[in-house]
Amino acid sequence: MIKADSTGNPVHLKAEWIKAAGKPDDVCPLFTKSFSVDGAVKSATLNITALGVYEALINEKRVGEFFMAPGWTAYQKRLQVQSYDVTKLLKAGENTLSVTVGKGWYSSPMPGWTGPDNDKTERINRENGFIAELVLEFEDGTKKTVPTDGSWRWQESRVRFSELYDGETYDASFEAKEKHSVACFDGPNETLILQEGEEIREIERLPVKKIIRTPKGETVIDFGQEISGYVEFTLNAKKGDGIEILHGEMLDKHGNFYNENYRAAKAVLRYTCKDGLQTYKPHLTFYGFRYIKLASYPCKPEAEQFTAIAVSSVQKQTGFIKTGHKGINQLISNILWSQKDNFVDVPTDCPQRDERLGWLGDAQVFIKAAALNYDVERFFKKWFRDMRAEQRKDGSLGSIVPDYLPNSSPSAGWSDAAVICPWVIYQAYGNREMLSEQFESMKKWVDYITSVTTEKYLWEGGKHYGDWLGLDAKEGSYRGASRDGFLAGAYYYYSTSLLIKAGKALGRNMDEYIALKNNIYKKFNSVYKEYKTQTEYTVALYFGLTPDAGKTAKELADRVIKDGVQLKTGFIGTPYILHALTDNGYAGLSYDLLLREEYPSWLFPIKMGATTVWEHWDGIKENGDFWSADMNSFNHYAYGAVIDWIYEKAAGITHSESAPGYEKAIIEPHPDRRLGYVDVTLETRNGKITSRWEYIGDNIKYEISADMPVTVIINEKKRELSPGKYTF
Ligand code: BGC
């Protein structure tokens, strides 16, 4: 059991920070302290945090289920303290508290592709240490505290190396010969806060699907599903036997192991056996993988010896979708997995290669989908506070939170996460307190754009990622053909309009920003009189920038058809295009795009065997070739944002902006025979909503139920209904 706090107030521990004095480079130190328990314990609490990641044991039993605690925050400003109820782990007499500390995100070489020119070098050289206090309360009312201090000892642990990109090395045969003194040091005290986010936990165990002998002669194990986590193995071995396991997402077209796309991340697991039967799983790191290659293994591998264990910060599913289309059902499963795999304390772009970073653009486009799929309120509340902590004095924000690229310039669609994300979470859960907490930061972001633009009411200048990975990019470029200034101006408008909505929801006077919004609108439309790409049309419609939605929608539809009923969009256009079409009368065309099976489409990766969402539609091409290894993740949730269209348009479940948290629901389904049926249930803060439709012969049967008042719109007929179940 772990306590959590929502105030973000500092906490103080009556203990000292300790580290391993004279520690050999990579070995993770194991700190120990023995103490006696004399008397009946009423309760015992361990308050603990680390610079790095820790695993604490009391009398050899793990404290809590939080993996990679204390998680990942903007460490210089905020460090979470975990508070565990450990009463049951204690015994009368002599007890031992032991803590192993690893590098984690704190002293990681992230991001992998950058040189020593940013603060990466400083990060790599950071020393790991921890602080803890074990507070015992006895039945007779007395108390005893076991704090970290100079009396602790450390020894080399069996974790010889552990790091986020490169993996873990463990020597089960290692016995530490000596214990050393610890050094107390001046660690952070003013920035300690109680746990705010979700815990990262083991969420699922997957058995081996297949053991493969590849054409190259490699032994590869397929778990049938890409996950974030690790492999656990159990075997009988001799002391000194070696195991080496590599991790990969895909096999190449010949069926051989492949992980070139991990770039600099080695993602290796090395294990030295002890004598006899033994079970191991990594302690202080995790991997993104579906396949493992047994580069060395001391005996014939048997399926029962291996289990893949998935870890994630999301545990409570809130959105449930079933359809009559096999490919779409697989797509939904892939999206849920990509969310689980990338929501490991921070929303990341991908869980495998040398990134695994909190990219703002990716989170921004996916956040609505994320909040429909799972309960992510607490997860984001913590991350928003990190976003605020990383916001620079001038109101700007880089492209990653926690900001491991502190010199990066703000980018349209990425840094706009400062406004879009809190608004979406407020809409999903109706938490005004969170919105009010974020409001100043949202305002500062819009003010930042106003302060830096070189052309009043447009966002000119700066460096942007554009319509990242747009399919209309020039050969060799990752940036789609949409104009930077167009997208930047459009986001300036969009962020301003959401800021106004947030301000109004909080009862503030937003006149100044309403005037700004109107001016941006006018200026934008005087400069951008025509739209040049699918994404530009889409954004103009979705953000409400076009003066003539009917005309723009028609042109977008024509354009999509002319392009061969296929997407030409990237990170910016893809999440909105089906909405833009459906909202303006082109639901059929949205379905055409959704159900397309040839490249480029959501279903093409399904045809190619995807179990998560890919960064590129053709991560694997029709002929089996890979996209270049340098930017080819098979677990990138951004394009999975399409699932919000299934909830909101196919099943038609929404709410008005003035009824956040689904105080009152709206159900307006858009059925299409090609899906057969759609059955969606959403668990909201105000109860359950179900929308089901099915084609029966030439008729459509609608079944709707809602725990709150609901407006149902079917065949343009609007009905205001009280909570209940209805069939049409
Ligand atoms: C990441 C993306 C990210 C992008 C920024 C990539 O390397 O994986 O998902 O948003 O960089 O353009």
XYZ file of C-alpha atoms and ligand atoms in Angstrom:
740
model
C 0.000 0.000 0.000
C 1.327 3.348 -0.964
C -0.038 6.718 0.086
C -0.557 9.455 -2.459
C -1.061 13.141 -2.115
C -2.627 15.632 -4.469
C -1.379 18.866 -2.980
C 2.160 18.837 -4.319
C 3.310 20.267 -0.976
C 6.876 19.574 0.131
C 7.486 16.763 2.587
C 10.439 16.499 4.940
C 12.151 13.333 5.992
C 14.078 13.185 9.236
C 16.977 11.353 7.658
C 20.141 11.957 5.675
C 20.855 11.305 2.002
C 23.370 8.501 1.648
C 25.439 7.167 -1.222
C 28.050 4.482 -1.722
C 31.423 6.022 -0.957
C 34.083 4.759 -3.375
C 31.662 2.734 -5.479
C 33.074 0.957 -8.546
C 31.541 2.427 -11.648
C 28.506 0.529 -12.781
C 27.636 -1.886 -10.014
C 24.388 -0.990 -8.273
C 25.041 -0.548 -4.561
C 23.036 -2.482 -1.986
C 22.539 -0.526 1.224
C 21.634 -2.333 4.421
C 20.636 -1.574 7.952
C 19.684 -3.985 10.719
C 17.376 -2.952 13.504
C 15.486 -4.691 16.254
C 11.781 -4.753 16.902
C 11.051 -5.195 20.596
C 7.368 -4.922 21.298
C 4.071 -5.195 19.444
C 4.092 -3.063 16.285
C 0.887 -1.187 15.599
C 2.014 0.239 12.311
C 5.186 0.680 10.320
C 5.705 3.087 7.433
C 8.658 3.355 5.103
C 9.084 6.800 3.545
C 11.673 6.627 0.822
C 12.951 8.155 -2.380
C 16.091 8.041 -4.480
C 18.186 9.933 -6.966
C 17.976 7.051 -9.412
C 15.589 4.126 -8.996
C 15.392 1.835 -6.009
C 14.153 -1.558 -4.935
C 13.622 -1.900 -1.176
C 13.341 -5.157 0.751
C 12.495 -5.787 4.377
C 13.660 -9.177 5.554
C 14.185 -10.169 1.899
C 10.574 -9.344 0.950
C 9.915 -6.616 -1.597
C 8.379 -3.415 -0.273
C 5.334 -2.538 -2.387
C 4.694 -3.186 -6.064
C 6.008 0.080 -7.482
C 8.568 -0.853 -10.131
C 11.224 1.769 -10.983
C 10.228 3.931 -8.012
C 10.347 6.872 -7.433
C 9.348 7.286 -11.079
C 10.320 10.096 -13.426
C 9.768 13.757 -12.631
C 11.561 17.041 -13.355
C 14.030 15.936 -10.703
C 15.696 19.252 -9.970
C 12.360 20.699 -9.000
C 10.228 17.768 -7.898
C 11.108 14.387 -6.492
C 8.370 12.027 -5.323
C 8.622 10.270 -1.958
C 6.828 6.945 -1.567
C 5.197 6.077 1.701
C 4.605 2.339 2.156
C 2.712 0.535 4.875
C 5.242 -2.173 5.789
C 3.687 -3.393 9.048
C 3.274 -6.938 7.727
C 6.890 -7.274 6.635
C 8.320 -6.874 10.120
C 9.014 -9.596 12.670
C 9.928 -9.602 16.323
C 13.655 -9.363 17.001
C 16.267 -8.636 14.347
C 15.110 -7.142 10.998
C 16.966 -5.920 7.926
C 16.060 -3.136 5.553
C 17.981 -3.307 2.289
C 17.819 -1.001 -0.698
C 19.404 -1.417 -4.139
C 19.792 1.765 -6.144
C 20.225 2.039 -9.922
C 20.583 4.817 -12.461
C 17.002 4.926 -13.787
C 16.068 8.087 -15.636
C 17.995 10.237 -13.193
C 21.478 9.496 -14.464
C 20.584 8.116 -17.851
C 22.329 9.017 -21.119
C 18.956 9.987 -22.605
C 18.405 11.024 -25.372
C 20.638 8.588 -27.180
C 21.256 10.566 -30.326
C 22.530 13.778 -28.774
C 26.164 14.571 -28.123
C 27.587 15.971 -24.918
C 26.444 19.441 -25.906
C 23.368 19.568 -23.703
C 23.121 18.682 -20.042
C 23.424 14.981 -20.859
C 27.004 14.788 -19.658
C 26.023 16.329 -16.371
C 23.234 13.750 -16.096
C 25.412 10.745 -16.848
C 27.832 11.820 -14.140
C 25.183 12.226 -11.486
C 25.714 10.086 -8.420
C 22.919 7.881 -7.174
C 21.798 7.777 -3.603
C 18.680 7.605 -1.484
C 16.967 8.843 1.646
C 14.513 6.926 3.836
C 12.916 6.770 7.221
C 11.213 3.735 8.644
C 8.747 4.834 11.291
C 7.527 2.192 13.764
C 4.585 2.815 16.055
C 4.112 0.373 18.900
C 0.903 -0.700 20.589
C 2.062 0.983 23.811
C 2.142 4.365 22.044
C 5.912 4.621 21.713
C 7.664 5.279 18.403
C 10.954 4.338 16.837
C 12.504 5.658 13.640
C 15.177 4.001 11.541
C 16.513 6.789 9.309
C 19.229 6.692 6.670
C 22.402 8.067 8.192
C 26.112 7.389 8.458
C 25.534 4.131 10.320
C 24.256 2.339 7.191
C 26.582 0.083 5.217
C 26.764 -0.697 1.527
C 28.045 -3.600 -0.513
C 28.150 -4.497 -4.180
C 24.841 -6.015 -5.231
C 24.278 -8.752 -7.778
C 22.981 -6.100 -10.157
C 26.303 -5.407 -11.854
C 24.843 -2.916 -14.291
C 21.411 -1.495 -14.945
C 20.460 1.251 -17.303
C 17.429 2.257 -19.317
C 18.744 1.894 -22.863
C 21.365 -0.774 -22.410
C 19.604 -3.185 -20.048
C 20.665 -5.101 -16.954
C 23.549 -7.382 -16.000
C 23.027 -9.660 -13.008
C 25.369 -12.133 -11.388
C 23.417 -14.587 -9.254
C 26.653 -16.249 -8.166
C 28.141 -13.063 -6.769
C 28.667 -12.896 -3.004
C 29.841 -9.593 -1.642
C 32.931 -10.059 0.452
C 32.895 -6.836 2.345
C 30.668 -4.068 3.486
C 31.696 -0.443 3.271
C 30.796 2.795 4.952
C 28.294 5.054 3.278
C 28.775 8.767 2.674
C 26.100 11.234 3.730
C 25.573 14.010 1.224
C 23.617 17.115 0.659
C 20.719 15.757 -1.410
C 17.510 17.594 -2.215
C 15.232 18.314 0.723
C 13.114 21.253 -0.368
C 11.904 19.574 -3.566
C 10.558 16.377 -2.005
C 6.840 15.801 -2.544
C 4.615 12.862 -1.703
C 3.825 10.418 -4.517
C 1.447 12.088 -6.990
C 1.327 9.840 -10.027
C 0.280 6.266 -10.545
C 2.654 3.462 -9.638
C 4.368 1.523 -12.396
C 3.327 -2.066 -11.825
C 3.428 -5.464 -13.433
C 0.113 -5.674 -15.275
C 0.193 -8.877 -17.267
C 2.134 -12.123 -17.711
C 2.431 -13.549 -21.221
C 3.498 -17.107 -21.975
C 5.765 -18.069 -24.867
C 3.933 -18.247 -28.164
C 6.673 -19.949 -30.101
C 10.328 -20.878 -29.890
C 11.884 -20.252 -33.285
C 15.063 -21.474 -34.900
C 15.809 -18.717 -37.428
C 17.455 -19.242 -40.847
C 20.619 -17.745 -39.367
C 20.515 -20.417 -36.668
C 19.472 -18.090 -33.854
C 17.173 -19.182 -31.059
C 14.386 -16.638 -30.792
C 11.334 -16.597 -28.559
C 8.126 -14.956 -29.722
C 5.719 -13.778 -27.018
C 3.096 -12.860 -29.615
C 2.642 -9.337 -28.289
C 4.879 -6.308 -28.076
C 5.115 -5.072 -24.499
C 7.117 -2.856 -22.186
C 8.560 -4.931 -19.422
C 10.944 -7.820 -19.155
C 11.338 -11.511 -19.424
C 11.361 -13.776 -16.399
C 13.125 -17.132 -16.660
C 13.447 -20.154 -14.436
C 16.070 -22.804 -15.060
C 18.366 -25.335 -13.493
C 21.979 -24.386 -14.073
C 25.524 -24.510 -12.834
C 27.325 -21.688 -11.141
C 29.036 -19.528 -13.742
C 26.792 -20.507 -16.687
C 26.061 -17.428 -18.773
C 22.847 -16.154 -20.320
C 22.625 -13.338 -22.808
C 19.287 -12.124 -24.113
C 18.699 -9.502 -26.803
C 15.352 -7.777 -27.314
C 13.616 -6.966 -30.583
C 10.257 -5.892 -31.952
C 10.270 -7.696 -35.286
C 11.848 -10.451 -37.296
C 13.264 -9.441 -40.661
C 11.800 -10.652 -43.915
C 13.859 -13.826 -43.766
C 12.642 -14.578 -40.269
C 15.864 -13.563 -38.522
C 16.141 -11.574 -35.322
C 16.216 -7.800 -35.889
C 16.803 -4.846 -33.591
C 18.817 -2.361 -35.588
C 15.966 0.081 -35.099
C 16.842 0.342 -31.380
C 19.719 2.514 -32.600
C 22.172 3.143 -29.748
C 20.051 1.317 -27.143
C 21.672 -2.084 -26.572
C 18.685 -3.529 -24.679
C 20.676 -6.557 -23.483
C 20.077 -8.760 -20.475
C 23.112 -10.595 -19.133
C 22.857 -13.116 -16.345
C 25.394 -15.310 -14.605
C 23.878 -18.396 -13.003
C 24.302 -19.814 -9.542
C 23.980 -23.538 -8.833
C 20.551 -25.151 -8.947
C 17.056 -23.976 -9.706
C 16.751 -20.219 -10.090
C 14.310 -17.579 -11.261
C 15.248 -14.128 -12.400
C 13.657 -10.994 -13.824
C 15.312 -7.571 -14.124
C 15.203 -5.371 -11.056
C 15.851 -1.827 -12.174
C 15.133 -1.536 -15.884
C 12.656 -2.523 -18.563
C 12.641 -3.147 -22.304
C 10.244 -2.676 -25.243
C 10.006 -5.988 -27.125
C 8.021 -8.835 -28.563
C 10.896 -11.190 -29.410
C 13.953 -12.174 -27.453
C 17.031 -13.771 -28.901
C 18.884 -16.218 -26.689
C 22.392 -15.202 -27.683
C 23.627 -17.617 -25.042
C 21.694 -20.010 -22.883
C 23.155 -22.959 -20.991
C 20.526 -25.585 -21.820
C 17.793 -26.385 -24.299
C 15.198 -23.653 -23.855
C 11.702 -24.842 -23.011
C 8.624 -22.637 -23.321
C 7.733 -23.106 -19.643
C 11.006 -21.497 -18.615
C 10.061 -18.062 -19.955
C 7.354 -15.523 -19.250
C 7.130 -11.976 -20.565
C 5.920 -9.539 -17.917
C 4.330 -6.257 -18.982
C 4.698 -3.185 -16.794
C 2.683 0.022 -17.006
C 1.259 2.939 -15.078
C -2.219 2.397 -16.487
C -4.314 -0.213 -14.811
C -7.952 0.813 -14.915
C -9.526 0.471 -18.338
C -12.537 2.741 -18.868
C -13.303 2.342 -22.571
C -14.396 -0.962 -24.106
C -14.941 -1.343 -27.849
C -16.093 -4.303 -29.863
C -16.924 -4.263 -33.541
C -17.894 -6.755 -36.215
C -14.599 -6.147 -38.042
C -11.631 -8.332 -37.223
C -8.999 -5.880 -38.444
C -10.488 -2.983 -36.476
C -10.656 -5.137 -33.347
C -6.951 -5.902 -33.761
C -6.268 -2.199 -34.321
C -8.057 -1.403 -31.056
C -6.012 -4.007 -29.214
C -2.825 -2.546 -30.725
C -3.766 0.958 -29.595
C -4.496 -0.182 -26.035
C -1.158 -1.973 -25.918
C 0.743 1.009 -27.281
C -0.825 3.116 -24.567
C 0.048 0.610 -21.826
C 3.573 0.225 -23.193
C 4.204 3.952 -23.430
C 2.503 5.079 -20.251
C 5.311 4.114 -17.937
C 5.176 7.003 -15.481
C 5.534 9.545 -18.313
C 3.757 9.448 -21.700
C 6.562 8.511 -24.108
C 6.979 8.325 -27.865
C 8.233 4.745 -27.821
C 9.532 2.238 -25.290
C 12.471 0.619 -27.101
C 15.005 2.730 -29.018
C 17.308 5.374 -27.583
C 14.479 7.856 -26.998
C 11.677 6.727 -24.645
C 11.042 10.395 -23.943
C 8.032 12.470 -22.944
C 7.523 14.020 -26.398
C 4.814 16.639 -26.110
C 3.453 16.370 -29.653
C 2.816 12.647 -29.339
C 1.066 13.067 -25.991
C -0.950 16.012 -27.264
C -2.443 14.172 -30.218
C -3.126 10.998 -28.245
C -4.363 12.391 -24.937
C -8.064 12.338 -25.756
C -7.861 8.711 -26.848
C -5.801 7.936 -23.750
C -8.443 9.339 -21.412
C -11.178 7.363 -23.147
C -9.263 4.083 -22.962
C -8.004 4.247 -19.376
C -8.358 6.317 -16.229
C -5.372 8.607 -16.680
C -6.385 11.578 -14.562
C -3.778 11.069 -11.861
C -1.131 10.032 -14.376
C -1.513 13.318 -16.246
C -1.969 15.486 -13.191
C 1.548 14.584 -12.110
C 2.949 15.070 -15.613
C 1.248 18.463 -15.923
C 3.043 19.582 -12.789
C 6.303 18.534 -14.404
C 5.306 20.437 -17.496
C 4.791 23.512 -15.330
C 8.076 22.934 -13.578
C 9.866 22.739 -16.942
C 8.150 25.764 -18.448
C 10.803 28.400 -18.948
C 10.662 31.886 -17.478
C 9.508 33.411 -20.773
C 6.553 30.975 -20.872
C 8.091 28.733 -23.511
C 8.272 25.002 -23.293
C 10.606 22.681 -25.196
C 9.395 19.523 -26.900
C 9.908 17.015 -24.100
C 8.782 16.774 -20.446
C 10.762 16.080 -18.275
C 12.926 18.318 -20.407
C 15.957 16.304 -21.434
C 16.496 18.663 -24.399
C 16.618 21.961 -22.542
C 17.966 23.869 -25.519
C 15.248 22.768 -27.899
C 13.076 25.456 -29.375
C 9.321 25.476 -28.799
C 7.406 23.847 -31.618
C 3.836 24.283 -32.822
C 1.728 21.263 -31.954
C 4.359 20.022 -29.499
C 4.661 22.857 -26.982
C 0.940 23.608 -27.409
C 0.496 20.567 -25.195
C 0.713 23.145 -22.381
C -2.829 24.261 -23.260
C -4.375 21.340 -25.111
C -3.550 18.568 -22.636
C -4.999 20.138 -19.464
C -8.101 21.157 -21.411
C -8.648 17.611 -22.672
C -8.194 16.101 -19.220
C -10.592 18.647 -17.758
C -13.135 17.720 -20.413
C -12.678 14.023 -19.707
C -12.951 14.138 -15.917
C -14.431 17.523 -15.044
C -11.734 18.346 -12.490
C -11.810 22.158 -12.171
C -9.136 22.189 -9.511
C -6.604 20.717 -11.953
C -7.627 23.188 -14.643
C -7.279 26.087 -12.274
C -3.849 24.830 -11.228
C -2.729 24.745 -14.867
C -4.387 27.945 -15.973
C -1.433 30.330 -15.460
C 0.852 27.989 -17.342
C -1.641 27.754 -20.219
C -1.824 31.535 -20.339
C 1.941 31.904 -20.219
C 2.264 29.647 -23.243
C -0.122 31.732 -25.353
C 1.574 34.926 -24.132
C 4.912 33.442 -25.126
C 3.782 33.051 -28.746
C 2.480 36.604 -28.708
C 5.827 37.815 -27.387
C 8.078 36.060 -29.911
C 6.256 36.206 -33.179
C 7.779 38.420 -35.821
C 4.376 39.143 -37.360
C 1.542 40.254 -35.119
C -1.339 37.711 -34.801
C 0.529 35.059 -36.748
C 3.137 32.755 -35.310
C 6.091 33.471 -37.535
C 9.674 32.415 -36.858
C 10.907 29.648 -34.606
C 11.729 26.060 -35.462
C 8.916 23.557 -35.842
C 8.541 19.850 -36.457
C 5.691 20.604 -38.856
C 3.365 17.791 -39.904
C 5.923 15.291 -38.682
C 6.235 12.165 -40.846
C 3.599 13.539 -43.244
C 3.114 11.263 -46.221
C 3.473 14.258 -48.508
C 7.042 14.894 -47.295
C 9.774 15.344 -49.884
C 11.965 12.291 -50.451
C 14.408 11.977 -47.577
C 12.557 14.368 -45.256
C 10.516 13.588 -42.152
C 8.505 16.780 -42.409
C 5.256 16.789 -44.342
C 4.492 19.395 -47.021
C 2.207 21.555 -44.840
C 3.648 24.990 -44.280
C 5.292 25.676 -40.920
C 3.770 29.141 -40.666
C 0.330 27.771 -41.476
C 0.472 25.133 -38.760
C 2.076 27.484 -36.246
C -0.571 30.151 -36.873
C -3.318 27.553 -36.644
C -2.035 26.269 -33.290
C -1.684 29.835 -32.011
C -5.381 30.211 -32.764
C -6.345 26.828 -31.345
C -4.418 27.284 -28.099
C -5.892 30.750 -27.656
C -9.411 29.448 -28.191
C -8.938 26.617 -25.683
C -7.417 29.054 -23.197
C -10.551 31.186 -23.494
C -12.754 28.153 -22.868
C -10.663 27.209 -19.839
C -10.814 30.754 -18.500
C -14.568 30.868 -18.926
C -14.991 27.514 -17.204
C -13.082 29.005 -14.295
C -15.192 32.155 -14.312
C -12.431 34.500 -15.452
C -12.656 37.508 -17.666
C -11.185 36.511 -20.995
C -11.939 39.645 -23.025
C -8.295 40.288 -23.829
C -7.891 36.784 -25.269
C -11.193 36.906 -27.111
C -9.897 39.995 -28.896
C -6.605 38.200 -29.566
C -8.424 35.193 -30.958
C -10.494 37.349 -33.299
C -7.391 39.109 -34.519
C -5.547 35.855 -35.134
C -8.551 34.600 -37.057
C -8.656 37.673 -39.268
C -4.950 37.788 -39.873
C -4.691 34.061 -40.543
C -7.463 34.194 -43.087
C -6.013 37.238 -44.782
C -2.697 35.435 -45.255
C -3.803 31.840 -45.830
C -6.561 32.096 -48.371
C -6.100 28.603 -49.691
C -5.135 25.251 -48.265
C -2.429 23.205 -49.874
C -2.347 19.850 -48.144
C -4.778 17.401 -46.578
C -3.417 18.430 -43.199
C -3.935 22.137 -43.874
C -7.579 21.520 -44.828
C -8.048 19.287 -41.824
C -6.555 21.723 -39.355
C -8.541 24.644 -40.769
C -11.732 22.631 -40.238
C -10.914 21.026 -36.907
C -9.644 24.221 -35.285
C -12.561 26.251 -36.651
C -10.355 28.525 -38.718
C -12.063 28.269 -42.055
C -14.704 30.880 -42.798
C -16.595 28.385 -44.954
C -16.595 24.923 -43.424
C -18.900 23.449 -46.062
C -16.631 24.515 -48.913
C -13.436 23.506 -47.129
C -14.843 20.103 -46.214
C -15.917 19.496 -49.790
C -12.454 20.433 -51.007
C -10.844 18.161 -48.433
C -13.111 15.292 -49.455
C -12.306 15.893 -53.126
C -8.650 16.035 -52.319
C -8.718 12.764 -50.377
C -10.518 11.090 -53.276
C -8.106 12.571 -55.792
C -5.240 11.279 -53.674
C -6.683 7.777 -54.113
C -8.817 7.719 -50.937
C -5.703 7.666 -48.894
C -4.012 9.690 -46.210
C -1.260 12.158 -47.002
C -1.125 13.373 -43.424
C 1.430 13.145 -40.600
C 1.380 13.577 -36.812
C -0.733 16.734 -36.978
C -3.296 15.906 -39.641
C -3.859 12.201 -39.009
C -5.504 12.450 -35.572
C -8.054 15.013 -36.793
C -8.855 14.115 -40.389
C -11.653 11.601 -39.755
C -13.287 14.036 -37.321
C -12.986 16.908 -39.794
C -14.668 14.813 -42.483
C -17.407 13.296 -40.313
C -18.277 16.594 -38.605
C -18.933 18.057 -42.019
C -21.034 15.337 -43.559
C -18.421 12.911 -44.926
C -18.695 10.006 -42.488
C -18.619 7.521 -45.372
C -15.254 8.818 -46.513
C -13.941 8.611 -42.947
C -14.881 4.938 -42.969
C -13.212 4.499 -46.370
C -9.976 5.782 -44.844
C -10.346 3.819 -41.637
C -11.069 0.567 -43.424
C -8.504 0.871 -46.176
C -6.163 -2.086 -46.112
C -3.427 -1.135 -48.550
C -0.569 1.126 -47.517
C -0.932 3.814 -46.221
C -3.630 2.997 -43.716
C -4.358 1.959 -40.171
C -5.057 -1.567 -41.324
C -1.920 -2.093 -43.408
C 0.271 -2.745 -40.321
C -2.432 -5.148 -39.099
C -2.084 -7.060 -42.348
C 1.669 -7.134 -41.713
C 1.163 -8.633 -38.244
C 1.406 -5.568 -35.984
C 0.531 -5.975 -32.317
C 1.102 -2.305 -31.457
C 0.793 0.964 -33.390
C 3.683 1.784 -35.732
C 5.530 5.046 -36.181
C 5.302 4.639 -39.958
C 2.411 3.136 -41.843
C 5.005 1.096 -43.696
C 7.398 0.259 -40.855
C 7.492 -3.000 -42.779
C 6.791 -2.637 -46.476
C 4.706 -4.941 -48.629
C 7.865 -6.746 -49.789
C 8.998 -7.280 -46.212
C 11.678 -4.572 -46.214
C 11.939 -2.280 -43.241
C 11.787 1.472 -43.254
C 15.267 2.815 -42.562
C 16.489 1.693 -39.155
C 17.054 5.226 -38.021
C 13.436 6.168 -37.300
C 11.328 3.031 -37.270
C 9.542 2.321 -34.040
C 6.879 -0.364 -34.004
C 5.351 1.017 -30.829
C 4.426 4.682 -31.273
C 0.904 5.546 -30.184
C 0.440 8.828 -32.088
C -1.596 7.399 -35.010
C -3.582 5.350 -32.511
C -5.408 8.612 -31.740
C -7.915 7.373 -34.337
C -9.585 5.362 -31.580
C -11.167 8.576 -30.277
C -13.051 8.759 -33.578
C -14.469 5.282 -32.931
C -15.739 6.348 -29.482
C -16.936 9.785 -30.535
C -18.138 9.304 -34.090
C -18.677 5.617 -34.903
C -20.350 4.977 -31.526
C -21.073 8.684 -31.214
C -20.444 9.135 -27.474
C -19.537 12.680 -26.456
C -20.655 15.448 -24.127
C -20.958 19.172 -24.548
C -18.015 21.282 -23.409
C -20.177 22.738 -20.684
C -20.781 19.253 -19.246
C -17.222 18.025 -18.625
C -16.801 14.547 -17.195
C -19.988 13.494 -19.056
C -22.353 15.142 -16.568
C -24.716 14.943 -19.485
C -23.993 12.684 -22.438
C -24.612 13.086 -26.131
C -24.934 10.023 -28.347
C -24.919 10.494 -32.080
C -23.776 7.296 -33.790
C -22.504 7.159 -37.366
C -23.132 3.573 -38.419
C -21.580 1.920 -41.439
C -22.492 -1.490 -42.719
C -18.864 -2.445 -43.278
C -18.248 -2.625 -39.514
C -21.272 -4.890 -38.971
C -21.776 -3.685 -35.455
C -20.176 -1.412 -32.891
C -20.524 -1.891 -29.161
C -18.873 0.695 -26.953
C -19.047 1.144 -23.209
C -17.462 4.071 -21.480
C -17.049 4.364 -17.733
C -17.063 8.022 -16.781
C -16.958 10.057 -13.578
C -20.743 10.304 -13.884
C -21.499 6.667 -14.619
C -21.607 4.281 -17.541
C -22.569 4.990 -21.138
C -23.174 2.319 -23.762
C -23.791 2.820 -27.441
C -24.423 -0.177 -29.640
C -25.605 -0.395 -33.205
C -25.937 -3.346 -35.497
C -26.992 -3.927 -39.074
C -29.826 -6.445 -39.247
C -30.727 -6.895 -42.888
C -31.488 -3.422 -44.162
C -32.223 -2.070 -40.716
C -30.020 -0.687 -38.017
C -30.800 -1.508 -34.427
C -29.558 1.004 -31.864
C -29.215 0.170 -28.164
C -28.265 2.984 -25.880
C -27.904 3.269 -22.159
C -26.646 6.054 -19.940
C -26.446 6.642 -16.205
C -26.839 10.376 -16.784
C -29.235 12.513 -18.823
C -28.538 12.005 -22.487
C -29.250 13.671 -25.804
C -29.653 11.033 -28.492
C -29.407 12.012 -32.143
C -30.322 9.344 -34.663
C -31.169 10.086 -38.284
C -31.103 13.781 -37.423
C -33.846 13.266 -34.862
C -32.909 14.681 -31.495
C -34.299 13.239 -28.255
C -33.640 14.560 -24.749
C -33.776 11.512 -22.464
C -33.394 10.792 -18.783
C -30.939 8.162 -17.528
C -31.934 4.685 -18.699
C -31.835 2.098 -21.462
C -33.297 2.701 -24.887
C -33.682 0.816 -28.143
C -34.398 2.419 -31.506
C 10.050 10.978 -31.823
C 8.690 11.501 -32.131
C 8.728 12.960 -31.805
C 9.651 13.559 -32.821
C 9.742 15.037 -32.832
C 10.965 11.594 -32.824
O 12.250 11.155 -32.781
O 10.110 9.613 -31.777
O 7.646 10.759 -31.841
O 7.552 13.617 -31.647
O 10.923 12.983 -32.770
O 9.689 15.415 -34.085
